[in-house]
Amino acid sequence: MRSTVSRFALYLCALTFLSSRSAAEPSDNAYSGAGLQLLVGDHFEPLPLIETKVRSHILGFVSKTVVTQSFVNPYDGFIEATYVFPLPETAAVHAMTMRLSDREVKAEIKRREEAQRIYEEAVDAGRTAALLNQERPNIFTQKVGNIPPGERIDVELTYVDALPYERGLSSFVFPTVVGPRYIPGTPLGGEDLEPTGRIPDTSVVPDASAITPPAFDEGELGQHRIDIEVTVDPGVPIAALRSPSHAIRIEKKSDSLAIVRNDASDRAPNKDFILSIDLRGSGPSLTVLTHRQGEEDGYVTLALQPPALPEPSEILPKDMFFVLDTSGSMSGVPLEASKALVIEALKNLNPRDRFTIMRFSDNVSTLSTKPLPNTPQNVRSAIEYVSKLQGEGGTEMLSGIEKAIAGKPEPGRVRIVFFLTDGYIGNDDEILAAIAGRNQAQARIFSMGVGSSVNRSLLSNMARVGRGRLAVMRFDEPVLPYVRRFYDQVRSPILTDVSLEWQGLEISDQTPAIVADLFDGQPLLVHARYEEPGKGNLVVRGKLGNKPWHKVVPLDLPHEAHRPAIANLWARDMIRGWSDEEASQPGSREDEIATLALGHNLLSHYTSFVAVDRRVARPATEPLIPVAQRLPLPEGVSRNALGELSRQEIPPGDPFITIHAPVDARRVTAFFPFGLVKDLKLDEQRGAWRGRFLVPAGIPDGYYTIVVAIETHSGLITYHEEVFHLDSEGQEMIIDFDDIELQPGKARLFRVDTIEAAAEVYIHCETLGWRRVAMVAEPASQSVRWNKWLKVKRDAPAGQHEVLVVMRDLAGNRIEQRVTVTVAGEHR
């Protein structure tokens, strides 16, 4: 924490340095309308990221995508920009280029530590440089150092990916925002913290500061915009193109070629861009793609459609475990969509199926400890249970997983864990290690992502390691057709216990090594490497229902074929498999991953791209100002997702900050040591500037400094500090009737001070006849001071009585406190 505060202080010094200078007018070629705005002199200026361009070309089921991030420095000082952003979790990033005004620099792939050293040395020497790191398979950090005043720098990334295919529908997904993460564990110290992070590294998530970028307030989007263009060229006629997420424009070139763009009115980077490509009736039963150059190894990707459905009598009965995430980030629309989905699934169980329901947030509770038979009465009870669920608290997903996979498999039945969540956590490896190492029930994990920007990396890996499937539903999609389509697959797996046998072919390094179950409409996708070309067969074996099944597929692996994307897809999938092993044994595959990534020019957790310009841009006498791009909250996500510190656990949880500023103040901004920047609002009744903020989970007790910038109408900007005390043992309510003596037959005024504004306060004591007696807020107290005259009945039992005082704050948290009062006896 000490490192975080010191780096934060340096960041504020940089802001103060900018503000103390005369109002700097940006150069003519500077962009002046985008990004996070900071105080510069007497006006506000944007942060450097102004636009992200995405240009993708889909050939068959493989896409090649170029992402261009444009950074502009509107200040008259040199800056270092940091931007945390997402890409698809299966993307194979294989190139990066930094473009300056009159030249370009191609990045080199290096071991991560070496790339970091090269970048830091270049920045210290005044050279413009760019560094790209992978924090998670779907979270990346882009740093661009020494951006000169008024100049623009473009960083171009290139990746390839395989598109999912289901019943004639293919989909292209481009994520645009990193959602907030729940970070468990004890905060760590040290000098390696990412200063732009909103939450410090912890014992459970040692890179938390790298995956929790600063965020805008709820409803704020900033000015950064995203421009997407996708060329769809599947090689077969396109039946239809649609996007459930964005307004799009479609330019049809022919029956099998089209260009899709997001509309200019829908370019805010706060939700996944989803393009659904309908190829119904055109999908081949087998697709084989190869790559081989000269005498080098060859690579093959194979997509095979599953066989026809088994007879209903051959489908094994299931134990369905519906596990719902009811944490704060799921509050509102996402949770309501999840509940509707589960209710619909409950109505469509097979007759011999059984079920139970679990919910998790800070803890786990269940409808029943054992699966219930599929009877109308049990289904009605389950629907009632689901309907009452509400979103609150943190995302303790590990507890939910462990309970759902506990126990032993039951002969003649299969356990299906139907997991509904947005996946906004940071301890991904703990979750995957639990599924891989503690799944004694041999449960199939079906992860259902609900939201506009879910954590697809975690959810897809859960499904892959758990031999299930992944699906993602936007919270605003019609639930009925969606759940029926997905649940049809869950209910009736086509081919189980799948194995592959390569006959007459020199195949090595097949990935995935263990093939998951096959489901209706979803092809088997396998990558492999071959040393010698030739002809042979692939034999696919498994159980169709409860009967043995096999299929022989002839293959011809050529001497020459030019599809380099196939080699990159194989390498990326091999790295994913090794990364699964590292979930339970961190670092065990580091050398293999780094060697393979370097050999294929691929970004990975152990390799990074670095680009350094040869020219010196920043003189040694000029300071370098660090700035971090704030991200909007994903569409549909509440601000509650950004802090999991509830009032019940560590007061004050989600308090108000109140600043008494001069009467001519026109803007008051608070800079918190957790990476949050908050514009306060004027409360005219109180004559003060106020705003609610959230303290991230895991912050230890202590005193923290909040820096406040006050801007007056005359343009004068002053800074002062407010000390914030975080005290987990502190009072949440001040009660004035603790341990007092009451007289039978007499009334007394009871007072409660809730410290922060509350929505409701009530008193409850059965033995005194007080049943949930609501207290009343004092006039002009802003719901802080509450009182109530209560009379003690004449026949009240003498002695001590426990009184329950309950408060619900404005964020919906329930806080209770028990106090003791004494009723005097008759001798009094």
Coordinates of N, CA and C in Angstrom, one line a residue, residues 409-508:
P409 N -19.5 -39.3 -8.3 CA -20.4 -39.5 -9.4 C -21.4 -40.7 -9.1
E410 N -22.6 -40.6 -9.5 CA -23.6 -41.6 -9.3 C -23.7 -42.4 -10.6
P411 N -23.6 -43.7 -10.5 CA -23.7 -44.6 -11.7 C -25.0 -44.3 -12.4
G412 N -24.9 -44.3 -13.8 CA -26.1 -44.1 -14.6 C -26.6 -42.7 -14.7
R413 N -25.9 -41.7 -14.0 CA -26.4 -40.3 -14.1 C -25.1 -39.5 -14.4
V414 N -25.4 -38.3 -14.9 CA -24.3 -37.3 -15.2 C -24.7 -36.0 -14.5
R415 N -23.7 -35.4 -13.8 CA -23.9 -34.1 -13.2 C -23.6 -33.0 -14.1
I416 N -24.5 -32.0 -14.3 CA -24.3 -30.8 -15.1 C -24.3 -29.6 -14.2
V417 N -23.3 -28.9 -14.1 CA -23.2 -27.6 -13.3 C -23.5 -26.5 -14.3
F418 N -24.6 -25.8 -14.1 CA -25.0 -24.7 -15.0 C -24.7 -23.4 -14.3
F419 N -23.6 -22.8 -14.7 CA -23.0 -21.7 -13.9 C -23.4 -20.4 -14.6
L420 N -24.1 -19.5 -13.9 CA -24.5 -18.2 -14.5 C -23.8 -17.1 -13.8
T421 N -23.0 -16.3 -14.5 CA -22.2 -15.2 -13.9 C -21.7 -14.3 -15.0
D422 N -21.2 -13.1 -14.5 CA -20.4 -12.2 -15.4 C -18.9 -12.5 -15.4
G423 N -18.5 -13.3 -14.4 CA -17.1 -13.7 -14.2 C -16.2 -12.6 -13.8
Y424 N -16.7 -11.5 -13.1 CA -15.9 -10.4 -12.7 C -15.1 -10.7 -11.5
I425 N -14.1 -11.5 -11.6 CA -13.2 -11.8 -10.5 C -11.8 -11.7 -11.0
G426 N -10.8 -11.8 -10.0 CA -9.4 -11.7 -10.4 C -8.7 -13.0 -10.2
N427 N -9.2 -13.9 -9.3 CA -8.5 -15.2 -9.0 C -8.9 -16.3 -10.0
D428 N -8.7 -16.1 -11.2 CA -9.1 -17.0 -12.3 C -8.4 -18.4 -12.0
D429 N -7.1 -18.4 -11.7 CA -6.3 -19.6 -11.6 C -6.9 -20.5 -10.5
E430 N -7.3 -19.9 -9.4 CA -7.9 -20.7 -8.3 C -9.1 -21.4 -8.7
I431 N -9.9 -20.8 -9.5 CA -11.2 -21.4 -10.0 C -10.8 -22.6 -10.9
L432 N -9.9 -22.4 -11.9 CA -9.6 -23.4 -12.9 C -8.9 -24.6 -12.2
A433 N -8.0 -24.3 -11.2 CA -7.4 -25.3 -10.4 C -8.4 -26.2 -9.7
A434 N -9.4 -25.6 -9.1 CA -10.4 -26.3 -8.4 C -11.2 -27.3 -9.4
I435 N -11.5 -26.8 -10.6 CA -12.2 -27.6 -11.5 C -11.4 -28.8 -12.0
A436 N -10.1 -28.5 -12.2 CA -9.2 -29.5 -12.8 C -8.8 -30.5 -11.7
G437 N -8.6 -30.1 -10.5 CA -8.1 -31.0 -9.4 C -9.0 -31.5 -8.4
R438 N -10.2 -30.9 -8.3 CA -11.1 -31.3 -7.2 C -12.5 -31.7 -7.7
N439 N -12.6 -31.9 -9.0 CA -13.9 -32.3 -9.6 C -14.2 -33.8 -9.4
Q440 N -14.3 -34.3 -8.2 CA -14.5 -35.7 -7.9 C -15.8 -36.2 -8.4
A441 N -16.8 -35.3 -8.6 CA -18.1 -35.7 -9.1 C -18.1 -35.9 -10.6
Q442 N -17.0 -35.6 -11.3 CA -16.9 -35.6 -12.7 C -18.0 -34.8 -13.4
A443 N -18.2 -33.6 -12.8 CA -19.3 -32.8 -13.3 C -18.9 -32.1 -14.6
R444 N -19.8 -31.9 -15.5 CA -19.6 -31.1 -16.7 C -20.0 -29.7 -16.4
I445 N -19.1 -28.8 -16.7 CA -19.3 -27.3 -16.4 C -19.8 -26.6 -17.6
F446 N -21.0 -26.1 -17.5 CA -21.6 -25.2 -18.5 C -21.6 -23.8 -18.0
S447 N -20.7 -23.0 -18.5 CA -20.6 -21.6 -18.1 C -21.5 -20.7 -18.9
M448 N -22.4 -20.0 -18.3 CA -23.3 -19.1 -19.0 C -23.0 -17.7 -18.6
G449 N -22.4 -16.9 -19.5 CA -22.0 -15.5 -19.2 C -23.3 -14.7 -19.5
V450 N -23.6 -13.8 -18.5 CA -24.7 -12.9 -18.6 C -24.3 -11.5 -18.5
G451 N -24.4 -10.7 -19.5 CA -24.0 -9.3 -19.5 C -23.5 -8.8 -20.8
S452 N -23.0 -7.5 -20.8 CA -22.6 -6.9 -22.1 C -21.1 -7.0 -22.3
S453 N -20.3 -7.3 -21.3 CA -18.9 -7.4 -21.4 C -18.3 -8.4 -20.4
V454 N -18.8 -9.7 -20.5 CA -18.4 -10.7 -19.5 C -17.0 -11.1 -19.6
N455 N -16.5 -11.7 -18.6 CA -15.1 -12.2 -18.5 C -15.0 -13.5 -19.3
R456 N -15.0 -13.4 -20.7 CA -15.0 -14.6 -21.5 C -13.9 -15.6 -21.3
S457 N -12.7 -15.0 -21.0 CA -11.5 -15.9 -20.8 C -11.8 -16.9 -19.6
L458 N -12.2 -16.4 -18.5 CA -12.5 -17.3 -17.4 C -13.6 -18.3 -17.7
L459 N -14.7 -17.8 -18.3 CA -15.8 -18.6 -18.5 C -15.5 -19.7 -19.6
S460 N -14.8 -19.4 -20.6 CA -14.5 -20.4 -21.6 C -13.5 -21.4 -21.1
N461 N -12.6 -21.0 -20.3 CA -11.7 -21.9 -19.7 C -12.4 -22.9 -18.7
M462 N -13.3 -22.3 -17.9 CA -14.1 -23.2 -17.0 C -14.8 -24.3 -17.8
A463 N -15.4 -23.9 -18.9 CA -16.2 -24.9 -19.7 C -15.2 -25.9 -20.4
R464 N -14.1 -25.4 -20.8 CA -13.1 -26.3 -21.5 C -12.5 -27.3 -20.5
V465 N -12.1 -26.8 -19.4 CA -11.5 -27.7 -18.4 C -12.6 -28.6 -17.8
G466 N -13.8 -28.1 -17.7 CA -14.9 -28.9 -17.2 C -15.7 -29.7 -18.2
R467 N -15.1 -29.8 -19.4 CA -15.7 -30.6 -20.5 C -17.1 -30.3 -20.8
G468 N -17.4 -28.9 -20.7 CA -18.8 -28.5 -21.0 C -18.8 -27.5 -22.2
R469 N -19.6 -26.5 -22.1 CA -19.7 -25.5 -23.2 C -19.9 -24.1 -22.6
L470 N -19.5 -23.2 -23.4 CA -19.7 -21.7 -23.0 C -20.8 -21.1 -23.9
A471 N -21.6 -20.3 -23.3 CA -22.5 -19.5 -24.0 C -22.6 -18.1 -23.3
V472 N -22.8 -17.1 -24.1 CA -22.9 -15.7 -23.6 C -24.2 -15.1 -24.0
M473 N -25.0 -14.6 -23.1 CA -26.3 -13.9 -23.4 C -26.2 -12.5 -22.9
R474 N -26.5 -11.6 -23.8 CA -26.6 -10.2 -23.4 C -27.9 -10.1 -22.5
F475 N -27.8 -9.2 -21.5 CA -29.0 -9.2 -20.6 C -30.2 -8.6 -21.2
D476 N -30.1 -8.0 -22.5 CA -31.3 -7.4 -23.1 C -31.8 -8.3 -24.2
E477 N -31.3 -9.6 -24.4 CA -31.7 -10.5 -25.4 C -33.0 -11.2 -24.9
P478 N -33.9 -11.6 -25.8 CA -35.1 -12.4 -25.4 C -34.6 -13.7 -24.8
V479 N -35.1 -13.9 -23.6 CA -34.6 -15.1 -22.8 C -35.1 -16.4 -23.3
L480 N -36.4 -16.5 -23.7 CA -37.0 -17.7 -24.1 C -36.3 -18.5 -25.2
P481 N -36.1 -17.9 -26.4 CA -35.5 -18.6 -27.4 C -34.0 -18.9 -27.1
Y482 N -33.4 -18.0 -26.4 CA -32.0 -18.2 -26.1 C -31.8 -19.4 -25.1
V483 N -32.5 -19.5 -24.0 CA -32.3 -20.5 -23.1 C -32.7 -21.9 -23.7
R484 N -33.8 -21.9 -24.5 CA -34.2 -23.2 -25.1 C -33.1 -23.7 -26.0
R485 N -32.4 -22.8 -26.8 CA -31.4 -23.3 -27.7 C -30.2 -23.8 -26.9
F486 N -29.8 -23.1 -25.8 CA -28.6 -23.5 -25.1 C -29.0 -24.8 -24.2
Y487 N -30.2 -24.8 -23.6 CA -30.5 -25.9 -22.8 C -30.8 -27.2 -23.5
D488 N -31.2 -27.1 -24.8 CA -31.3 -28.3 -25.6 C -30.0 -29.0 -25.7
Q489 N -28.9 -28.2 -25.8 CA -27.5 -28.9 -25.8 C -27.2 -29.5 -24.4
V490 N -27.4 -28.7 -23.4 CA -27.1 -29.2 -22.0 C -27.9 -30.5 -21.8
R491 N -29.2 -30.5 -22.2 CA -30.0 -31.6 -21.9 C -29.6 -32.9 -22.6
S492 N -29.1 -32.8 -23.8 CA -28.8 -33.9 -24.7 C -27.5 -33.9 -25.3
P493 N -26.4 -34.2 -24.6 CA -25.1 -34.3 -25.2 C -25.1 -35.4 -26.3
I494 N -24.5 -35.2 -27.4 CA -24.5 -36.1 -28.5 C -23.5 -37.2 -28.4
L495 N -22.2 -36.9 -28.2 CA -21.1 -37.8 -28.2 C -20.3 -37.6 -26.9
T496 N -20.2 -38.6 -26.1 CA -19.4 -38.5 -24.9 C -18.2 -39.4 -25.0
D497 N -17.2 -39.2 -24.0 CA -16.0 -40.0 -24.0 C -15.3 -40.1 -25.3
V498 N -15.1 -38.9 -25.9 CA -14.5 -38.8 -27.3 C -13.0 -39.0 -27.3
S499 N -12.5 -39.8 -28.2 CA -11.1 -40.0 -28.4 C -10.8 -39.9 -29.9
L500 N -9.5 -39.5 -30.3 CA -9.1 -39.4 -31.7 C -7.9 -40.4 -31.9
E501 N -7.9 -41.0 -33.0 CA -6.8 -41.9 -33.4 C -6.4 -41.6 -34.9
W502 N -5.1 -41.2 -35.0 CA -4.6 -40.8 -36.3 C -3.9 -42.0 -36.9
Q503 N -4.4 -42.5 -38.0 CA -3.9 -43.7 -38.7 C -3.1 -43.4 -39.9
G504 N -1.8 -43.8 -40.0 CA -1.0 -43.6 -41.2 C -0.5 -42.2 -41.3
L505 N -0.6 -41.4 -40.2 CA -0.2 -40.0 -40.3 C 0.8 -39.7 -39.1
E506 N 1.9 -38.9 -39.4 CA 2.8 -38.6 -38.4 C 2.4 -37.3 -37.7
I507 N 1.4 -37.5 -36.8 CA 0.8 -36.4 -36.1 C 1.4 -36.3 -34.7
S508 N 1.7 -35.0 -34.2 CA 2.2 -34.8 -32.9 C 1.5 -33.6 -32.3

